[in-house]
Backbone as JSON Lines, residues from 0, in Angstrom:
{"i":0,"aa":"X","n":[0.83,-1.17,0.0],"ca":[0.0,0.0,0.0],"c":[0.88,1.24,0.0]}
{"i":1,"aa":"X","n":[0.69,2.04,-0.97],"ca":[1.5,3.61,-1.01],"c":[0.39,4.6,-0.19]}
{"i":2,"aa":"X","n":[1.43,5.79,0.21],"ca":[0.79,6.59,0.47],"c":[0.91,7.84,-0.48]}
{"i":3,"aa":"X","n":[0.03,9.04,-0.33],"ca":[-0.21,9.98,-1.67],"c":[0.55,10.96,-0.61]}
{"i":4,"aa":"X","n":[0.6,12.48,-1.78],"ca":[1.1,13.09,-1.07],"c":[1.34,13.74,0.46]}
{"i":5,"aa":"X","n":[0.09,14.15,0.54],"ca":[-0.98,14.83,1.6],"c":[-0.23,13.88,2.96]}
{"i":6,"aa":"X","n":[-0.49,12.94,2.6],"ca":[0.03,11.76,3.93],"c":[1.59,11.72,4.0]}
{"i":7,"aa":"X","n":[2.64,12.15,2.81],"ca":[4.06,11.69,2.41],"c":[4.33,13.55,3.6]}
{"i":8,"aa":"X","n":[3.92,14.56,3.34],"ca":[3.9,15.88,3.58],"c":[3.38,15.8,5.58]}
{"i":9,"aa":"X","n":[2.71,15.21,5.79],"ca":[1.76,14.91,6.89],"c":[3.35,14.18,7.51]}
{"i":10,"aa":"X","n":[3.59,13.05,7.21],"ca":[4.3,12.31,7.76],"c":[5.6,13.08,8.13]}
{"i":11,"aa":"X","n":[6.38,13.62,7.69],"ca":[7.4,14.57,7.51],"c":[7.17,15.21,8.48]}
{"i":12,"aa":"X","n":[6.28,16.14,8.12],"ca":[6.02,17.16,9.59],"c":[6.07,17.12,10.63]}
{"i":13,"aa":"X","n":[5.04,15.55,11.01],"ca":[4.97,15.06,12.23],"c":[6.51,14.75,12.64]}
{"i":14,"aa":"X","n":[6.92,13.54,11.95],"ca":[8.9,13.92,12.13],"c":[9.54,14.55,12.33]}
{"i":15,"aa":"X","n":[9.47,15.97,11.84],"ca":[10.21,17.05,12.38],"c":[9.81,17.65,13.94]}
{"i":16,"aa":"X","n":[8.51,17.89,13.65],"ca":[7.71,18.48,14.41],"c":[7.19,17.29,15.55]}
{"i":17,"aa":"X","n":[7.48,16.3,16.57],"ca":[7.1,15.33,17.01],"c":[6.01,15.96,17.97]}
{"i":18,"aa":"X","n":[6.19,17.15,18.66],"ca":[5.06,17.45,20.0],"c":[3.96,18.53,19.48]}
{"i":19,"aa":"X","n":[4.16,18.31,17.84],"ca":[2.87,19.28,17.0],"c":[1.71,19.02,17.18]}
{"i":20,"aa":"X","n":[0.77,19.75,17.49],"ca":[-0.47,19.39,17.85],"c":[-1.44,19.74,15.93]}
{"i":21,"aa":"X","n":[-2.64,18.65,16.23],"ca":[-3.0,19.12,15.37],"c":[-3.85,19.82,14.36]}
{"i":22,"aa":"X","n":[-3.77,21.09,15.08],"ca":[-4.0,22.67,14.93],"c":[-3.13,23.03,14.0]}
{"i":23,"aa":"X","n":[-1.82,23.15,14.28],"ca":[-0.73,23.53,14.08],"c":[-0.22,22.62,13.16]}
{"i":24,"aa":"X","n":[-0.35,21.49,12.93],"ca":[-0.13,20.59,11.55],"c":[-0.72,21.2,10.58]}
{"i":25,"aa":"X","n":[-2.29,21.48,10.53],"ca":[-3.07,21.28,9.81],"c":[-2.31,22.92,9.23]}
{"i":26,"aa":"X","n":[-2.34,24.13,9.99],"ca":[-2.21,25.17,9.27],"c":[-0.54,24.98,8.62]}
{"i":27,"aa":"X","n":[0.01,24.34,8.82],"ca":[1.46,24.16,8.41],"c":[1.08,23.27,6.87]}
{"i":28,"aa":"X","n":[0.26,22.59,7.18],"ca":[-0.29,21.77,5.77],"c":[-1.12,22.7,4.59]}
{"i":29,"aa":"X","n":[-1.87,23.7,5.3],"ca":[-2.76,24.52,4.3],"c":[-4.28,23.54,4.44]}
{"i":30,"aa":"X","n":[-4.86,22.47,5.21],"ca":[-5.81,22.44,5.05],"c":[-6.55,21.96,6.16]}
{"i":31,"aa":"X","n":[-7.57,21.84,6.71],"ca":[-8.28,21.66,7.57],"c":[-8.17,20.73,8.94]}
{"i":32,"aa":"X","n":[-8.41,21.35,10.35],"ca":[-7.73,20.32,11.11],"c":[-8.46,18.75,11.02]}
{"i":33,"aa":"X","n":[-9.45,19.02,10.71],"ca":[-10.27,17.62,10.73],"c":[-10.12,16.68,9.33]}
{"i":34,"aa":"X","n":[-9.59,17.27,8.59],"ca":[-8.53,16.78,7.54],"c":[-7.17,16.08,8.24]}
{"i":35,"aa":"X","n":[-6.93,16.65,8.3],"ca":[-5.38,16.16,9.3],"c":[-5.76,14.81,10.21]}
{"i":36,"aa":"X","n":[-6.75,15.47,11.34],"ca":[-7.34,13.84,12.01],"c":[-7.3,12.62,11.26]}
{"i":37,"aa":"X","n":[-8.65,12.71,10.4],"ca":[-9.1,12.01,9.66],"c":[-7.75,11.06,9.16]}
{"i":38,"aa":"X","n":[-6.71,11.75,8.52],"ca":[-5.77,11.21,7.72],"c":[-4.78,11.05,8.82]}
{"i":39,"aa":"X","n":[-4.7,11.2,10.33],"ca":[-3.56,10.79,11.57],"c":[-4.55,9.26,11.7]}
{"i":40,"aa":"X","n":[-5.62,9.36,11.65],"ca":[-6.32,8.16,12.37],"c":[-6.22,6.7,11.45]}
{"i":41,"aa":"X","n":[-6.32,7.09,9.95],"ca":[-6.51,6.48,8.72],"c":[-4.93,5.74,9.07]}
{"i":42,"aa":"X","n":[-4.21,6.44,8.68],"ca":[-2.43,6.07,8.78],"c":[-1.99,5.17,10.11]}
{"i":43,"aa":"X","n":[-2.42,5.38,11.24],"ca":[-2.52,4.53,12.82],"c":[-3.35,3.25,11.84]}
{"i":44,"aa":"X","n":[-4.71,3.29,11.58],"ca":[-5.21,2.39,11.09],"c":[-4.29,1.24,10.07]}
{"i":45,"aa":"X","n":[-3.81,1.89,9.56],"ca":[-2.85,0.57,7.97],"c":[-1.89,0.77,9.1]}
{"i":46,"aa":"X","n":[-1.43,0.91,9.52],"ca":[0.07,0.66,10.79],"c":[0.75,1.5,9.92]}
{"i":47,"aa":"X","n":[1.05,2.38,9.39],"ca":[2.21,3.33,8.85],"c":[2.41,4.15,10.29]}
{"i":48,"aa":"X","n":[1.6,4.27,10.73],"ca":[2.03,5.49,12.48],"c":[2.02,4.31,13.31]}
{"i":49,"aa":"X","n":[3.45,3.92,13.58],"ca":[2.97,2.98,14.77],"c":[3.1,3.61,16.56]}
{"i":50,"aa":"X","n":[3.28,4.56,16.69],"ca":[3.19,4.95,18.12],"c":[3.38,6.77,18.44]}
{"i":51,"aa":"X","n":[3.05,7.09,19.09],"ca":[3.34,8.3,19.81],"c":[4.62,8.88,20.84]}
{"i":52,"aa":"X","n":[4.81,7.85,21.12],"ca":[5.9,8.01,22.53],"c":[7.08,8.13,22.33]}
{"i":53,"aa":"X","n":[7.68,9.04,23.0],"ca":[9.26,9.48,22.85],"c":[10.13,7.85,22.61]}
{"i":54,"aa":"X","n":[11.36,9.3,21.84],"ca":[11.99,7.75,21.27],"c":[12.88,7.73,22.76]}
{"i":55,"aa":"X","n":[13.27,6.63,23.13],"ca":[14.24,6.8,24.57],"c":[15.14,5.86,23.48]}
{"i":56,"aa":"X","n":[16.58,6.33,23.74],"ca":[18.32,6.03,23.07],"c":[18.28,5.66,24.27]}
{"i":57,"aa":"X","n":[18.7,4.1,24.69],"ca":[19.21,3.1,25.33],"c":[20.84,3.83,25.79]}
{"i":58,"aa":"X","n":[21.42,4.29,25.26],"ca":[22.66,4.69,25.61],"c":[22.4,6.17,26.8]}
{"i":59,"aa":"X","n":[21.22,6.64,26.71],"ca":[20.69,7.35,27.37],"c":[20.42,7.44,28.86]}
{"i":60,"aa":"X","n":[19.9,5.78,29.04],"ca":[19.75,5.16,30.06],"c":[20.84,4.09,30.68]}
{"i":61,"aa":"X","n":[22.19,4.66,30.25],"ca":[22.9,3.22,30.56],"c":[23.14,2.51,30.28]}
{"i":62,"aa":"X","n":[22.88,2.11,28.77],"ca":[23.43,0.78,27.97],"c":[24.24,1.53,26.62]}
{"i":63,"aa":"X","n":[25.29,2.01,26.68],"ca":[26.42,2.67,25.23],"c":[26.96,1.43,24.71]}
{"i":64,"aa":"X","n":[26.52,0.12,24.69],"ca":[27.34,-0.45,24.05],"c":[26.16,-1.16,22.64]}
{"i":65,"aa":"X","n":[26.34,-1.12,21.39],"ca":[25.29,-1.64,20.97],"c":[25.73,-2.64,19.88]}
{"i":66,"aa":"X","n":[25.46,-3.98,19.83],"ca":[25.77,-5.3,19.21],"c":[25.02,-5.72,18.63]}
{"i":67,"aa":"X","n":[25.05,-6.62,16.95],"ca":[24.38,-7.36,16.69],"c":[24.92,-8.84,17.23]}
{"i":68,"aa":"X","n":[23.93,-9.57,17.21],"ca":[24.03,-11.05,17.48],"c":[23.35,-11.71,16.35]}
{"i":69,"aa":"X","n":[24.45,-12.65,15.66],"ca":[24.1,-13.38,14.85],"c":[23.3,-14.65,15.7]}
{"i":70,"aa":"X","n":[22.44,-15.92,15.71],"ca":[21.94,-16.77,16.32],"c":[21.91,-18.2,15.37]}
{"i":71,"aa":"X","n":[22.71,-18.87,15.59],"ca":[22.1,-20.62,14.71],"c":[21.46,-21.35,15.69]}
{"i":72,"aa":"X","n":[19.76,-21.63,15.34],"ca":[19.08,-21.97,15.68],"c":[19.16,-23.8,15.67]}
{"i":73,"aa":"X","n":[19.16,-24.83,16.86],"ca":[18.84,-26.18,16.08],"c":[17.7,-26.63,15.75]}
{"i":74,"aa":"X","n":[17.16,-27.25,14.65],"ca":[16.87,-27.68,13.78],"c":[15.67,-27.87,14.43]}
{"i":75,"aa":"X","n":[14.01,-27.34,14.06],"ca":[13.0,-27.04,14.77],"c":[13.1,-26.78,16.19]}
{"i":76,"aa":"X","n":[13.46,-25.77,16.24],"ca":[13.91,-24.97,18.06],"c":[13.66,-23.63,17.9]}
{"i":77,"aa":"X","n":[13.09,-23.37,16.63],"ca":[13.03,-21.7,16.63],"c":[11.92,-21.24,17.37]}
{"i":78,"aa":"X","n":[10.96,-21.68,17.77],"ca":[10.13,-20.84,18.34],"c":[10.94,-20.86,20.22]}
{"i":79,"aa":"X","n":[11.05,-21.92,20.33],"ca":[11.91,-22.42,21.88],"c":[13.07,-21.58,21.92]}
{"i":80,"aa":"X","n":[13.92,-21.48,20.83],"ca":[14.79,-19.39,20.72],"c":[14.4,-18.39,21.2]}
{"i":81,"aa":"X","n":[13.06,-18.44,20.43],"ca":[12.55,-17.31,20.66],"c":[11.98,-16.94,21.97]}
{"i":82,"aa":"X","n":[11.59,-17.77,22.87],"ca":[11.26,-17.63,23.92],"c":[11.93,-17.91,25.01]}
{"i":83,"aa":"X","n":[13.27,-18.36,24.77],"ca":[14.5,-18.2,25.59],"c":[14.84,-16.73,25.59]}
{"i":84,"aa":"X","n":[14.46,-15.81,24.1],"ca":[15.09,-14.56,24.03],"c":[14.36,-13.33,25.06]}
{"i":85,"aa":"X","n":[13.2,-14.06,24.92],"ca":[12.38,-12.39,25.51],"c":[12.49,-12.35,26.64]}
{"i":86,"aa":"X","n":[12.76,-13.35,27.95],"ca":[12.69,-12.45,29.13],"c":[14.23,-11.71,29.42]}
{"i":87,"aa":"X","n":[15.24,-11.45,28.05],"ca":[16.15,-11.0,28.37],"c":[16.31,-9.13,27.85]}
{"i":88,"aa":"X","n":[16.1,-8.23,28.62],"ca":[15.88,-6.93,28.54],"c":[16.69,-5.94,27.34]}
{"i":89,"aa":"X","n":[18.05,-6.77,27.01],"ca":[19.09,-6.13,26.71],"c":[18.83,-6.64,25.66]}
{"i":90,"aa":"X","n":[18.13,-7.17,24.85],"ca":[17.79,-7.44,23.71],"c":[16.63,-6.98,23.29]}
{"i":91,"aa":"X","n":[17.04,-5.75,22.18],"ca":[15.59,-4.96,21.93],"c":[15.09,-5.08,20.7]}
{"i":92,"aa":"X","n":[15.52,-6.27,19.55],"ca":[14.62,-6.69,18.68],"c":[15.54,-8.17,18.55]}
{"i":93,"aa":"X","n":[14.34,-8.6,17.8],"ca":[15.35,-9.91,16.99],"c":[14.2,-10.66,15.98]}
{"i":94,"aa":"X","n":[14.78,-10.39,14.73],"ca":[14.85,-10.79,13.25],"c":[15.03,-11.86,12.8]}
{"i":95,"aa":"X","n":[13.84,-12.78,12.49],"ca":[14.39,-14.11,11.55],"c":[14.95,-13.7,10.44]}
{"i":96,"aa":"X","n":[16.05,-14.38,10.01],"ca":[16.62,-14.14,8.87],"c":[17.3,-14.98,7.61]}
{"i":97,"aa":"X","n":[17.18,-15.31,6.84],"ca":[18.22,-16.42,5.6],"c":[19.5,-15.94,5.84]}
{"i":98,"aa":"X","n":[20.31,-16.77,5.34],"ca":[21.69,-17.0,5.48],"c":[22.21,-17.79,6.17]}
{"i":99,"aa":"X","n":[23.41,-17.46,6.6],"ca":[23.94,-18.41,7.69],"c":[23.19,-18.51,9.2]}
{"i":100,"aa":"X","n":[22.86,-16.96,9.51],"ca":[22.3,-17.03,10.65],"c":[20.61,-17.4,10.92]}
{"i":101,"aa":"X","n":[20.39,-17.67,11.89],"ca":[18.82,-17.73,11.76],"c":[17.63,-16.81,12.21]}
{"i":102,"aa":"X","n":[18.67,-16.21,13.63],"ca":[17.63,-14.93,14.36],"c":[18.66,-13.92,14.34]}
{"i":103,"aa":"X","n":[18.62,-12.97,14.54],"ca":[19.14,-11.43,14.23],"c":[19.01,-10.57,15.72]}
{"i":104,"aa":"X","n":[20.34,-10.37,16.46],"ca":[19.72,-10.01,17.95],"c":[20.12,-8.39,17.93]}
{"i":105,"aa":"X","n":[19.43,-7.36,17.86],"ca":[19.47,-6.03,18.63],"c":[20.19,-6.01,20.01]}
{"i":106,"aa":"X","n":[21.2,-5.83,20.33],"ca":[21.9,-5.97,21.95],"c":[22.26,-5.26,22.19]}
{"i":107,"aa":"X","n":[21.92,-4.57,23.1],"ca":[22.4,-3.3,24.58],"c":[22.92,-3.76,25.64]}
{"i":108,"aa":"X","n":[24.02,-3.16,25.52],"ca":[24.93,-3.36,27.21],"c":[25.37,-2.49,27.72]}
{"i":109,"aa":"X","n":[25.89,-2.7,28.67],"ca":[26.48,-1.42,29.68],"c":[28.07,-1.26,29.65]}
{"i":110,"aa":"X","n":[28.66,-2.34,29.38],"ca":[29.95,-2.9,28.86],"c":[30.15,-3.44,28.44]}
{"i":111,"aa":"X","n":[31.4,-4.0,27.4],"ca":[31.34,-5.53,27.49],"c":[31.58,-6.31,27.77]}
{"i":112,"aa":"X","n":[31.95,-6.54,28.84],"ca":[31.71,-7.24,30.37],"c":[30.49,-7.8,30.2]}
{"i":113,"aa":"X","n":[29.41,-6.8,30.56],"ca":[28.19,-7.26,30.36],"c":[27.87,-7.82,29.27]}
{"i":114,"aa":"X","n":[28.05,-7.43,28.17],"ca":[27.47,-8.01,26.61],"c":[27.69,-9.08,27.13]}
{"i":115,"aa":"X","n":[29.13,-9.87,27.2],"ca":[29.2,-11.48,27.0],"c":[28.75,-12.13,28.47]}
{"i":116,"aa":"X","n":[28.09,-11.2,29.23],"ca":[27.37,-11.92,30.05],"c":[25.73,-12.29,29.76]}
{"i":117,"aa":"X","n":[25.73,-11.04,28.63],"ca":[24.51,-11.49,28.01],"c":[24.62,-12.42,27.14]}
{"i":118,"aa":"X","n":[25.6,-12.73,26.37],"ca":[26.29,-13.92,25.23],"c":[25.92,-15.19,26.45]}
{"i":119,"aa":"X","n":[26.39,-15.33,27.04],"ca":[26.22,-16.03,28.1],"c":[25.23,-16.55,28.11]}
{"i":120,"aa":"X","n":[23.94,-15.43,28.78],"ca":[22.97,-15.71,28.61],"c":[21.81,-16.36,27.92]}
{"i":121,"aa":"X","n":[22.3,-15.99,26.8],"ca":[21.72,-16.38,25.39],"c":[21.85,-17.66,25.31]}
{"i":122,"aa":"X","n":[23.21,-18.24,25.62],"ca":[23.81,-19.78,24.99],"c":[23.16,-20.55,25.5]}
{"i":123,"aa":"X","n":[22.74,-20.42,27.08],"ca":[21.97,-21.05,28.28],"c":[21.14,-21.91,27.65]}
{"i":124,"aa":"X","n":[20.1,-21.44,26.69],"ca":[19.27,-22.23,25.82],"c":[19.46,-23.23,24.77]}
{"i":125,"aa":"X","n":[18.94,-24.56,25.35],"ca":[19.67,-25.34,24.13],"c":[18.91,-25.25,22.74]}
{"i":126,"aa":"X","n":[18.38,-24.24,22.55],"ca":[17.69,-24.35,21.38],"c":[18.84,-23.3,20.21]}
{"i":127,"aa":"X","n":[19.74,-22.92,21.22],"ca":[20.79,-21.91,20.56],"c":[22.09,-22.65,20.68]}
{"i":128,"aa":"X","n":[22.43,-22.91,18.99],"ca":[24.1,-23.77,18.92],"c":[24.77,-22.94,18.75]}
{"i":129,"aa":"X","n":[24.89,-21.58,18.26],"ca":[26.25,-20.78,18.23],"c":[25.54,-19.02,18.06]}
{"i":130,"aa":"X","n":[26.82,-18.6,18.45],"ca":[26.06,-16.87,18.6],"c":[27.73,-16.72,17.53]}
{"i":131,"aa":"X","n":[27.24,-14.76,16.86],"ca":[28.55,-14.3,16.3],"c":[28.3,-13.21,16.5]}
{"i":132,"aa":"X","n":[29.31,-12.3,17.22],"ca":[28.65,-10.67,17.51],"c":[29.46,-9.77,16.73]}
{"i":133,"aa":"X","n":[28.87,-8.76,16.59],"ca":[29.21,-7.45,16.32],"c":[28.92,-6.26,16.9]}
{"i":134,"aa":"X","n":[30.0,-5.49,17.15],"ca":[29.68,-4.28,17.71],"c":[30.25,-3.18,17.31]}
{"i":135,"aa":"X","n":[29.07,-2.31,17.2],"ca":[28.52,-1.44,16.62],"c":[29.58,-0.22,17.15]}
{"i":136,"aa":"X","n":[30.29,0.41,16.34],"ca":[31.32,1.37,16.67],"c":[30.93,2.9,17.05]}
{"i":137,"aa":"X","n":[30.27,3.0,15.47],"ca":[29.74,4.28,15.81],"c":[28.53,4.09,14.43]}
{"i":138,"aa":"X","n":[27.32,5.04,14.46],"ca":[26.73,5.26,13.79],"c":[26.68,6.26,12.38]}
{"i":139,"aa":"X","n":[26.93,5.47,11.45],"ca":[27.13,6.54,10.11],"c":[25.68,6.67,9.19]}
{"i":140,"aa":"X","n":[24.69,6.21,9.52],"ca":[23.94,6.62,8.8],"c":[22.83,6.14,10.18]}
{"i":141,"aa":"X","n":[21.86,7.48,10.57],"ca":[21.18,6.79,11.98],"c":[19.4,6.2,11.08]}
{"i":142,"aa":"X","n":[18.81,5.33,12.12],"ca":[17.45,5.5,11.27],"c":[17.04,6.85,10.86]}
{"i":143,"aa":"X","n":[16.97,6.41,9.74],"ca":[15.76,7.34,9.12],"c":[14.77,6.97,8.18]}
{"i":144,"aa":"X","n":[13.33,7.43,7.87],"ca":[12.39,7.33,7.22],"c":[11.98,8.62,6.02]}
{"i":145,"aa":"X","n":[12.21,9.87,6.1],"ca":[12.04,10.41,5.58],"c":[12.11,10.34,3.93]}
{"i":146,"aa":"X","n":[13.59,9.84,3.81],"ca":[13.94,10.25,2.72],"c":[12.35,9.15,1.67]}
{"i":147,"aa":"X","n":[12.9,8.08,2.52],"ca":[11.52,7.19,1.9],"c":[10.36,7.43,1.4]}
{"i":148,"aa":"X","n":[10.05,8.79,2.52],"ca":[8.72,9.4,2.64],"c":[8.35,10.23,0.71]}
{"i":149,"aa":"X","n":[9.29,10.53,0.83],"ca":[9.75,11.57,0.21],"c":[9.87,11.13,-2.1]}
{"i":150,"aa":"X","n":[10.18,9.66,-1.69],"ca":[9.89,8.75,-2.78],"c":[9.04,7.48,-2.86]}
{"i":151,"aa":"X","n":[8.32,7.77,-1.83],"ca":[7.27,6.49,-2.09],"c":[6.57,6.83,-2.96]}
{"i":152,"aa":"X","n":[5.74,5.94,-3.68],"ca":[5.18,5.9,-4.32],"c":[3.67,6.49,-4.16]}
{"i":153,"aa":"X","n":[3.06,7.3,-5.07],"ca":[1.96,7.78,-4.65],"c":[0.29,6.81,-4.97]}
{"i":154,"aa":"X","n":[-1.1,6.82,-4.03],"ca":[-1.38,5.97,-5.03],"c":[-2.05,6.2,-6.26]}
């Protein structure tokens, strides 16, 4: 599903503008606030807006160290992975994936000390035969969505 302009322009704003109310969208847009609603509520609806709430940077709170974890899963154990993974905090996504690896770990630590105590952690599960990490030095290109915004397709 594409979005058209109105929504590509909408989306942006809100990005820049995160604590814009929308009054102040709508006249920044040129058209009506109940226009604006209509099309904040529509967009929440298809999941293109998935939340409101400040972004909180983990390094913010105490965890500057940030790692991927590669995961080889054994051989029907992936869901039993997966639920070895979640009661662990310091892991803030994880990605099935093709290739060599099978799950994809997001990892926050406080050191790495800690990381491979979270490596540690991880292995605990026998549904996990090998981990491969990487860590993340510095950031050269941070998320972003815009530019996307900006060439999606209209419908």
């Amino acid at each position: 599903m594409s979005i058209d302009d109105l929504d590509s322009r909408l989306l942006v704003t809100m990005r820049a503008n995160p604590r814009i109310g929308l009054t102040e969208l709508a006249r920044l847009l040129g058209v009506a606030r109940g226009t604006v609603q209509a099309r904040v509520e529509k967009l929440i609806n298809r999941g293109v807006i998935a939340d409101f709430g400040p972004t909180v940077t983990p390094e913010g709170v105490g965890y500057p160290i940030l790692a991927f974890v590669s995961l080889q899963i054994a051989q029907g154990r992936l869901a039993e992975a997966v639920e070895a993974l979640r009661p662990l905090p310091e892991i803030l996504e994880v990605y099935g994936t093709s290739g060599q690896a099978d799950l994809l770990c997001r990892v926050v630590a406080r050191s790495t000390p800690d990381l491979q105590e979270i490596i540690a952690r991880i292995l605990t599960s026998p549904a996990v035969q090998r981990t491969d990490t990487t860590i993340a030095l510095s950031v050269q290109v941070p998320y972003r969505i815009e530019p996307l915004l900006h060439t999606a397709p209209n419908n």
